[in-house]
XYZ file of N, CA and C in Angstrom:
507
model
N 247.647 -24.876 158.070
C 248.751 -25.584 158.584
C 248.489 -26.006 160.046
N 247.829 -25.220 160.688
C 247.463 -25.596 162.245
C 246.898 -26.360 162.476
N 245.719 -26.543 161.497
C 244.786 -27.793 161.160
C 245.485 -29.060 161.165
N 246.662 -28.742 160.025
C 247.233 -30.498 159.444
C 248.130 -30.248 160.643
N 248.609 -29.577 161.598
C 248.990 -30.053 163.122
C 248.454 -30.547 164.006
N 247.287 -29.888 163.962
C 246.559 -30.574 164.948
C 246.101 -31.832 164.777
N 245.784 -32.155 163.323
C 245.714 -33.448 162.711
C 246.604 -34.701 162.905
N 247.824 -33.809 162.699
C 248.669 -34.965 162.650
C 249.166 -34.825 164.367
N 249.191 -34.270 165.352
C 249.503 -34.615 166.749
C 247.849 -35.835 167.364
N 247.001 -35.359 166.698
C 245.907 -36.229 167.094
C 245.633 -37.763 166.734
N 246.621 -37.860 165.498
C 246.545 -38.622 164.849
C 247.981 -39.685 165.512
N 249.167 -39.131 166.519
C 250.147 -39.515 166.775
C 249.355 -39.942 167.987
N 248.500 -39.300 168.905
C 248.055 -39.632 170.235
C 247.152 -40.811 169.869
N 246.669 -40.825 169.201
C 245.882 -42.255 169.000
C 247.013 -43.415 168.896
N 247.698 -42.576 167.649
C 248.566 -44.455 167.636
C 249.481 -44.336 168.298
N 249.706 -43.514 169.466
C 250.267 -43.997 170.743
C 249.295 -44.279 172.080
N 248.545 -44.427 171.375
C 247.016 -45.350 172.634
C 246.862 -46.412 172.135
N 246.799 -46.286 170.788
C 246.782 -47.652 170.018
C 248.101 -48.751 170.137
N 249.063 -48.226 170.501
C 250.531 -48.926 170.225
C 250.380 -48.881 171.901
N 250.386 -48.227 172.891
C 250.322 -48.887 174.106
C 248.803 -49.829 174.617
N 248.132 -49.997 173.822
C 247.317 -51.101 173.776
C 247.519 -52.472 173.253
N 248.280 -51.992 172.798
C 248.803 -53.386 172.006
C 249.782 -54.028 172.843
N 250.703 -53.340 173.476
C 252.000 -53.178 174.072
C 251.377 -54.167 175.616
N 250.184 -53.561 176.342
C 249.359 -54.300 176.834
C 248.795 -55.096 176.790
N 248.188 -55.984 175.644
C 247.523 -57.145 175.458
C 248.841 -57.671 174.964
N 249.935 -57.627 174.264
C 251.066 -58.256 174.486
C 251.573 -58.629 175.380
N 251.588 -58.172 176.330
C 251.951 -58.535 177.886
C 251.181 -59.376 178.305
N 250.206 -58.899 178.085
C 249.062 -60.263 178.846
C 248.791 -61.455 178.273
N 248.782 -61.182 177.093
C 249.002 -62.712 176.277
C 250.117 -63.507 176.585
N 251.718 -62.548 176.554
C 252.739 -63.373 177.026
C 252.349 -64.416 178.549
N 252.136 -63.429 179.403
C 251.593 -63.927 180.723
C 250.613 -64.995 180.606
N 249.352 -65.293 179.764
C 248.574 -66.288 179.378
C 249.397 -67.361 178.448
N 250.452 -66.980 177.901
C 251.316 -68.286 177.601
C 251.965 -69.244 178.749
N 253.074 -68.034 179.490
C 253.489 -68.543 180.586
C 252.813 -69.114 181.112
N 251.770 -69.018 181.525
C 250.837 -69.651 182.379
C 250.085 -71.376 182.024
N 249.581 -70.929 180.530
C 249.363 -72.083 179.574
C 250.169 -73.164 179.743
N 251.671 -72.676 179.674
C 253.071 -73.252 179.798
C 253.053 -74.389 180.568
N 252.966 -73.514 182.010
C 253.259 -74.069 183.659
C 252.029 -75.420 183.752
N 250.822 -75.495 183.297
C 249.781 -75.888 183.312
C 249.999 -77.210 182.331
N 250.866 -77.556 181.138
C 251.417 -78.433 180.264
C 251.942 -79.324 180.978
N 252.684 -79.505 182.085
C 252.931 -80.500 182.564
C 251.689 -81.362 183.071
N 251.180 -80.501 183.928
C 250.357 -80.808 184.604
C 248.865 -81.437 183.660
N 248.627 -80.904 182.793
C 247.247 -81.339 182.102
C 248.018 -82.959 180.949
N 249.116 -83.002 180.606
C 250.102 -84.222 180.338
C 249.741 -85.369 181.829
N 250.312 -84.958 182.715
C 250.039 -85.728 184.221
C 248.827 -86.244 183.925
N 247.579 -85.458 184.011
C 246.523 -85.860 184.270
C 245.609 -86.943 183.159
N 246.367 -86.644 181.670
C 245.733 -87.351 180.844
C 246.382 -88.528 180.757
N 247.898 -88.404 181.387
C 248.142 -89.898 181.431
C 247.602 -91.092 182.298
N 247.080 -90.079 183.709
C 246.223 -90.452 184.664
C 245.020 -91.255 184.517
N 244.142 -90.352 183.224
C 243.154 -90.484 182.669
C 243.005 -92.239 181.813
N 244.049 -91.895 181.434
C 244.077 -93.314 180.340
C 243.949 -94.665 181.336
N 245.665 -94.365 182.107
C 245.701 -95.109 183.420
C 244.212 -95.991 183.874
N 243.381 -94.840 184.457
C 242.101 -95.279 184.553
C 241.069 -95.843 183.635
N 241.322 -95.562 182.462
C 240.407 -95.844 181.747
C 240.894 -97.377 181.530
N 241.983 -98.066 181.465
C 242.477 -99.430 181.086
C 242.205 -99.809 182.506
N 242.066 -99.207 183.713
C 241.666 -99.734 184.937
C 240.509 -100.382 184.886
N 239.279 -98.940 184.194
C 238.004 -99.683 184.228
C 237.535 -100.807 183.026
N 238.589 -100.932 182.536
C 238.199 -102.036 181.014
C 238.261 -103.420 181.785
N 239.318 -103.146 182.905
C 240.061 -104.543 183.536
C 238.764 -104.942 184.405
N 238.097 -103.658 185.277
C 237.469 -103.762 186.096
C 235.624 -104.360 185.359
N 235.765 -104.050 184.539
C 234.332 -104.270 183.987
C 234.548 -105.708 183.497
N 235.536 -106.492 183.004
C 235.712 -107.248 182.184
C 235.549 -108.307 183.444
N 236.652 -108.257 184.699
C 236.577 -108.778 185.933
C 234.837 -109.106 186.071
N 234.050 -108.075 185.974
C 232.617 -108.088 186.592
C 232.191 -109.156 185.649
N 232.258 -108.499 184.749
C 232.077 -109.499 183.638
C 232.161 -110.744 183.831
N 232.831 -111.592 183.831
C 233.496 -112.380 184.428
C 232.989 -113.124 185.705
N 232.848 -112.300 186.347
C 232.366 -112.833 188.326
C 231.004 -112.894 187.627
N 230.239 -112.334 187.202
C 228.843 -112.045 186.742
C 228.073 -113.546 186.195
N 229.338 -113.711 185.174
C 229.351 -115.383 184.461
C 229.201 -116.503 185.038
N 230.626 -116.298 186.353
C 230.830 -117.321 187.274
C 229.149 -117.504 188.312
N 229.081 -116.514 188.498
C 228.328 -116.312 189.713
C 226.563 -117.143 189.131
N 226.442 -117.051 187.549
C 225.087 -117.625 187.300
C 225.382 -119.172 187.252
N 226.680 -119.379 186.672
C 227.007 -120.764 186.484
C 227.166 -121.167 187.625
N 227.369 -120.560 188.837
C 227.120 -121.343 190.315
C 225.666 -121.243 190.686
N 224.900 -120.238 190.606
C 223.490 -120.305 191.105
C 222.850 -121.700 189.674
N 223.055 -122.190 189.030
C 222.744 -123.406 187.947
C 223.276 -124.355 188.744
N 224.443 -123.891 189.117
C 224.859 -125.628 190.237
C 224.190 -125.733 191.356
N 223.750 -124.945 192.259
C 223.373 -124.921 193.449
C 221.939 -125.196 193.209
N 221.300 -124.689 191.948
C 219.763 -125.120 191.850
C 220.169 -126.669 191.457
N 220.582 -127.664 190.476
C 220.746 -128.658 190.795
C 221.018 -129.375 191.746
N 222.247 -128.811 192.363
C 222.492 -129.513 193.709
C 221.282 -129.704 194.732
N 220.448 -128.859 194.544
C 219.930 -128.616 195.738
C 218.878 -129.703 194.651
N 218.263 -129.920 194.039
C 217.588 -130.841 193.265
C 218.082 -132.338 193.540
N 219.378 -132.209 193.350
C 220.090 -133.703 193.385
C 220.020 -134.582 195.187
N 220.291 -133.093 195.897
C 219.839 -132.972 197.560
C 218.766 -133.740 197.645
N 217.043 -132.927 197.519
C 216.292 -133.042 197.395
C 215.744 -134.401 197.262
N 216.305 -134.797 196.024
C 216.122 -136.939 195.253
C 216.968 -137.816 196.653
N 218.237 -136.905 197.179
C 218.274 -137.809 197.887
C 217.748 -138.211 199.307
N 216.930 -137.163 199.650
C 216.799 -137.114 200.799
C 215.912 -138.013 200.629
N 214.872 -137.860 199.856
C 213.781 -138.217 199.176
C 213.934 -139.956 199.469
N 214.551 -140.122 198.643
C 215.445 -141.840 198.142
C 215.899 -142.406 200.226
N 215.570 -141.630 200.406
C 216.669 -141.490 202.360
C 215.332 -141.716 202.764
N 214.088 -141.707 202.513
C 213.048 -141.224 203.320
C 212.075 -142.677 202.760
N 212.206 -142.711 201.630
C 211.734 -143.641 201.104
C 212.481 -145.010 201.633
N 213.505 -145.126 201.902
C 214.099 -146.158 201.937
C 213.468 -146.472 203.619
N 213.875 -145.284 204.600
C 213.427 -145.706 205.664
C 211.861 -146.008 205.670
N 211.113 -145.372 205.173
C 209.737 -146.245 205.196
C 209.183 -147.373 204.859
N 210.121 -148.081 203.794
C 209.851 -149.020 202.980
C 210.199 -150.271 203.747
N 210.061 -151.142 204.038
C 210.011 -151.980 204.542
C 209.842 -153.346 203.516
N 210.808 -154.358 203.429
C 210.335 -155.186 202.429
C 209.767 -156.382 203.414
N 208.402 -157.015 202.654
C 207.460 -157.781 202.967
C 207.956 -159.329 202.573
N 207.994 -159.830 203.633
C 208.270 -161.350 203.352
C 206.629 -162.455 202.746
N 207.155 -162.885 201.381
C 205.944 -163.837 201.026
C 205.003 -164.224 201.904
N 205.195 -164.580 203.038
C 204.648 -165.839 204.083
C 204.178 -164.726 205.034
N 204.141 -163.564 204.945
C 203.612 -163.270 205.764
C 202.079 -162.157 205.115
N 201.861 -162.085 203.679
C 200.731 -161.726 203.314
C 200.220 -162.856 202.184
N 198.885 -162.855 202.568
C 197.602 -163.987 201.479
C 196.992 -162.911 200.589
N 196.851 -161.294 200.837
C 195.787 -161.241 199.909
C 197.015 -159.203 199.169
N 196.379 -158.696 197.968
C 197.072 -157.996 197.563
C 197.042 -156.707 198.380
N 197.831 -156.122 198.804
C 197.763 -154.889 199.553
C 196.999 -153.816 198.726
N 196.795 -153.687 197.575
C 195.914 -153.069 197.203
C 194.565 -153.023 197.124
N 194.318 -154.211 196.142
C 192.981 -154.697 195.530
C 192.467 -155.754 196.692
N 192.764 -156.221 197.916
C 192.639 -157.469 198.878
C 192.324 -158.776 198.320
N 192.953 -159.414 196.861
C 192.202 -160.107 196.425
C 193.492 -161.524 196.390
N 193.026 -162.431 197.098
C 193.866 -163.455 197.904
C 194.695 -163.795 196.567
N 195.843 -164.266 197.172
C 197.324 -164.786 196.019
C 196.408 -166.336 195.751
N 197.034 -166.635 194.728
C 196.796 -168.524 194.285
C 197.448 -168.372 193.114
N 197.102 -169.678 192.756
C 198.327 -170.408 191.604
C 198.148 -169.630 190.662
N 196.824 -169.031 189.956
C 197.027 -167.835 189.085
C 197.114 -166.118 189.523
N 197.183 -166.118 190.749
C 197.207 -164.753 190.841
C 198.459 -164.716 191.858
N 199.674 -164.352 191.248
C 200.690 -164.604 191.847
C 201.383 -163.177 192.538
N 201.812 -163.496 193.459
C 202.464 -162.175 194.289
C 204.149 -161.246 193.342
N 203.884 -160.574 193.615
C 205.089 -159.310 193.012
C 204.959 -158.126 194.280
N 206.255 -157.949 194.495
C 207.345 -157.353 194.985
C 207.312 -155.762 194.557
N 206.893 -154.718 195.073
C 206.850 -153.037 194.611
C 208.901 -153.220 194.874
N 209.106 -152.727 193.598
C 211.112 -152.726 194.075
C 211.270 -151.185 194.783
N 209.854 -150.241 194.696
C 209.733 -149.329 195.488
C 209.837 -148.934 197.006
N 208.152 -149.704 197.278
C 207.921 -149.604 199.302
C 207.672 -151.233 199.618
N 208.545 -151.905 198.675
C 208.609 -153.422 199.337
C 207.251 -154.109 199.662
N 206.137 -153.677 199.135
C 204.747 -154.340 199.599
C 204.498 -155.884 198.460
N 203.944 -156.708 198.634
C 203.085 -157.222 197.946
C 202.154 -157.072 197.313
N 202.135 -156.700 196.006
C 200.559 -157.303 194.841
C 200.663 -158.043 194.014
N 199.273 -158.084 193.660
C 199.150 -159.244 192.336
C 199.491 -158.089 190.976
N 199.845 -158.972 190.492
C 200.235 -158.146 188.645
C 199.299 -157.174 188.428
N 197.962 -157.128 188.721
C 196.908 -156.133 188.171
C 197.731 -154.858 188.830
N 198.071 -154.817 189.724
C 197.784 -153.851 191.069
C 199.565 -153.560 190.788
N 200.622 -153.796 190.251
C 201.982 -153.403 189.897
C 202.158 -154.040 188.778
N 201.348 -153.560 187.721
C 201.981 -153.708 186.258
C 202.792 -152.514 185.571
N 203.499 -151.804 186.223
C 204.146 -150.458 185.949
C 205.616 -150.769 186.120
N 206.206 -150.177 185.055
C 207.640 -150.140 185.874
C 208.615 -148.850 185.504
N 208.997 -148.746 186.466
C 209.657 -147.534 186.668
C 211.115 -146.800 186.426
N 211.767 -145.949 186.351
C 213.328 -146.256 186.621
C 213.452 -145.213 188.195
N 214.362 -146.278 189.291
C 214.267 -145.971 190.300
C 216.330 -145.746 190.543
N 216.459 -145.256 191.537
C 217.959 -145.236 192.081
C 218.695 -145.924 192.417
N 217.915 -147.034 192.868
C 218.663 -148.574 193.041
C 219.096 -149.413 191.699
N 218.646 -148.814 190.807
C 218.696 -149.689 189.393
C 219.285 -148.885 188.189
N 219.808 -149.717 187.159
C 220.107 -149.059 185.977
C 219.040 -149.038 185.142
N 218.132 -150.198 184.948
C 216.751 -150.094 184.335
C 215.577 -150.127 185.131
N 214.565 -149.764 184.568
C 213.077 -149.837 185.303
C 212.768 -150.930 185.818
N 212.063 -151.033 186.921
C 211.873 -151.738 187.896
C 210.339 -151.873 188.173
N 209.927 -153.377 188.482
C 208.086 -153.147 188.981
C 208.182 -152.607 190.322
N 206.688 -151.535 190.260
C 206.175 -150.719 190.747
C 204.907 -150.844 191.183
N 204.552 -150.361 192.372
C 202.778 -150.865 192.242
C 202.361 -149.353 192.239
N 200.756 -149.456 191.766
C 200.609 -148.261 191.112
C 200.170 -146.988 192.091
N 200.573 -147.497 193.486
C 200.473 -146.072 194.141
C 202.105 -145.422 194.226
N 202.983 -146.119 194.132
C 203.978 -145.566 193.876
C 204.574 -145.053 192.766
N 203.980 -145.842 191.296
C 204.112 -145.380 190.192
C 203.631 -144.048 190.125
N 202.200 -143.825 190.924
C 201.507 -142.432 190.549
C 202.114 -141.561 191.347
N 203.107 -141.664 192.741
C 203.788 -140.769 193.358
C 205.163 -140.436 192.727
N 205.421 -141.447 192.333
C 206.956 -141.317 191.384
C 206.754 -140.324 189.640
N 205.458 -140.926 189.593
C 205.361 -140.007 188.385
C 205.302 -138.355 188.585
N 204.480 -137.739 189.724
C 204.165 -137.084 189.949
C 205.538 -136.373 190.796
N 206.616 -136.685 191.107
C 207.674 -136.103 191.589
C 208.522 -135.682 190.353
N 208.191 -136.540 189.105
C 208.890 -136.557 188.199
C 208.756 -135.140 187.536
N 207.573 -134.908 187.540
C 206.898 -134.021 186.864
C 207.055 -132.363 187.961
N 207.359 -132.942 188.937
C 207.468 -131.450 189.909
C 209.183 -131.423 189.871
N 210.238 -132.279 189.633
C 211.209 -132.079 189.372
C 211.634 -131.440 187.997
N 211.022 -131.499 186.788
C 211.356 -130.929 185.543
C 210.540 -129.285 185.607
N 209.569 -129.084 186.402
C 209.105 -127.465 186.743
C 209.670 -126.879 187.317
């Protein structure tokens, strides 16, 4: 009988270690709710925050996006422009050098030197205004002064061609 006393008081001290263990992590769990609790507003706050931002950066990328687009379609204008610049300065430079040549004052072709007469008749470069005979400007060109091609003599044809060709590279 002392035995099943001692048994059964040993057996009461446990499950009153056991039942105030419990009694303890009950408490503390409550306390880790409360706490969980207090923290619900706050982690709500922040994910609404979260979103907030996230439709910020959709706006913000889309914006880049956007400027990114603009910004090549202006560097495409500015390389033309600066091309279109370029022809005119060009056309500006040409014009001041060019000088147009009055009939009466040349006999022979500024190229080939081979004197004008009734078959070898003078032509007009609509380029640098010089005089040749047909051999020497049988080319014609399309120039800025004109809607269609125009005679050319062939040192200007070969400079005009050759701008042509550094303008499309």
């Amino acid at each position: 009988m002392e035995s099943s006393l001692e048994t059964a008081v040993t057996g009461c001290s446990v499950e009153k270690e056991w039942r105030e263990n419990l009694q303890k992590q009950a408490v503390t769990n409550r306390e880790e709710i409360a706490r969980l609790r207090a923290e619900v507003p706050h982690v709500t706050e922040m994910k609404r925050a979260l979103k907030q931002l996230l439709r910020e950066n959709d706006d913000l990328r889309r914006s880049c996006s956007e400027q990114e687009t603009a910004l090549v379609e202006l560097g495409d204008h500015l390389s033309k422009s600066k091309v279109k610049a370029e022809e005119l300065r060009y056309n500006v430079d040409m014009t001041k050098e060019n000088k147009w040549v009055s009939d009466k004052e040349t006999v022979a072709c500024q190229q080939c030197n081979k004197n004008f007469s009734v078959s070898r008749r003078r032509h007009h470069c609509r380029n640098c205004g010089g005089i040749f005979c047909h051999q020497c400007s049988d080319n014609t060109m399309p120039l800025p002064s004109s809607s269609r091609p125009l005679r050319v003599c062939d040192g200007c044809s070969e400079l005009l061609l050759q701008r042509s060709v550094a303008m499309t590279t």
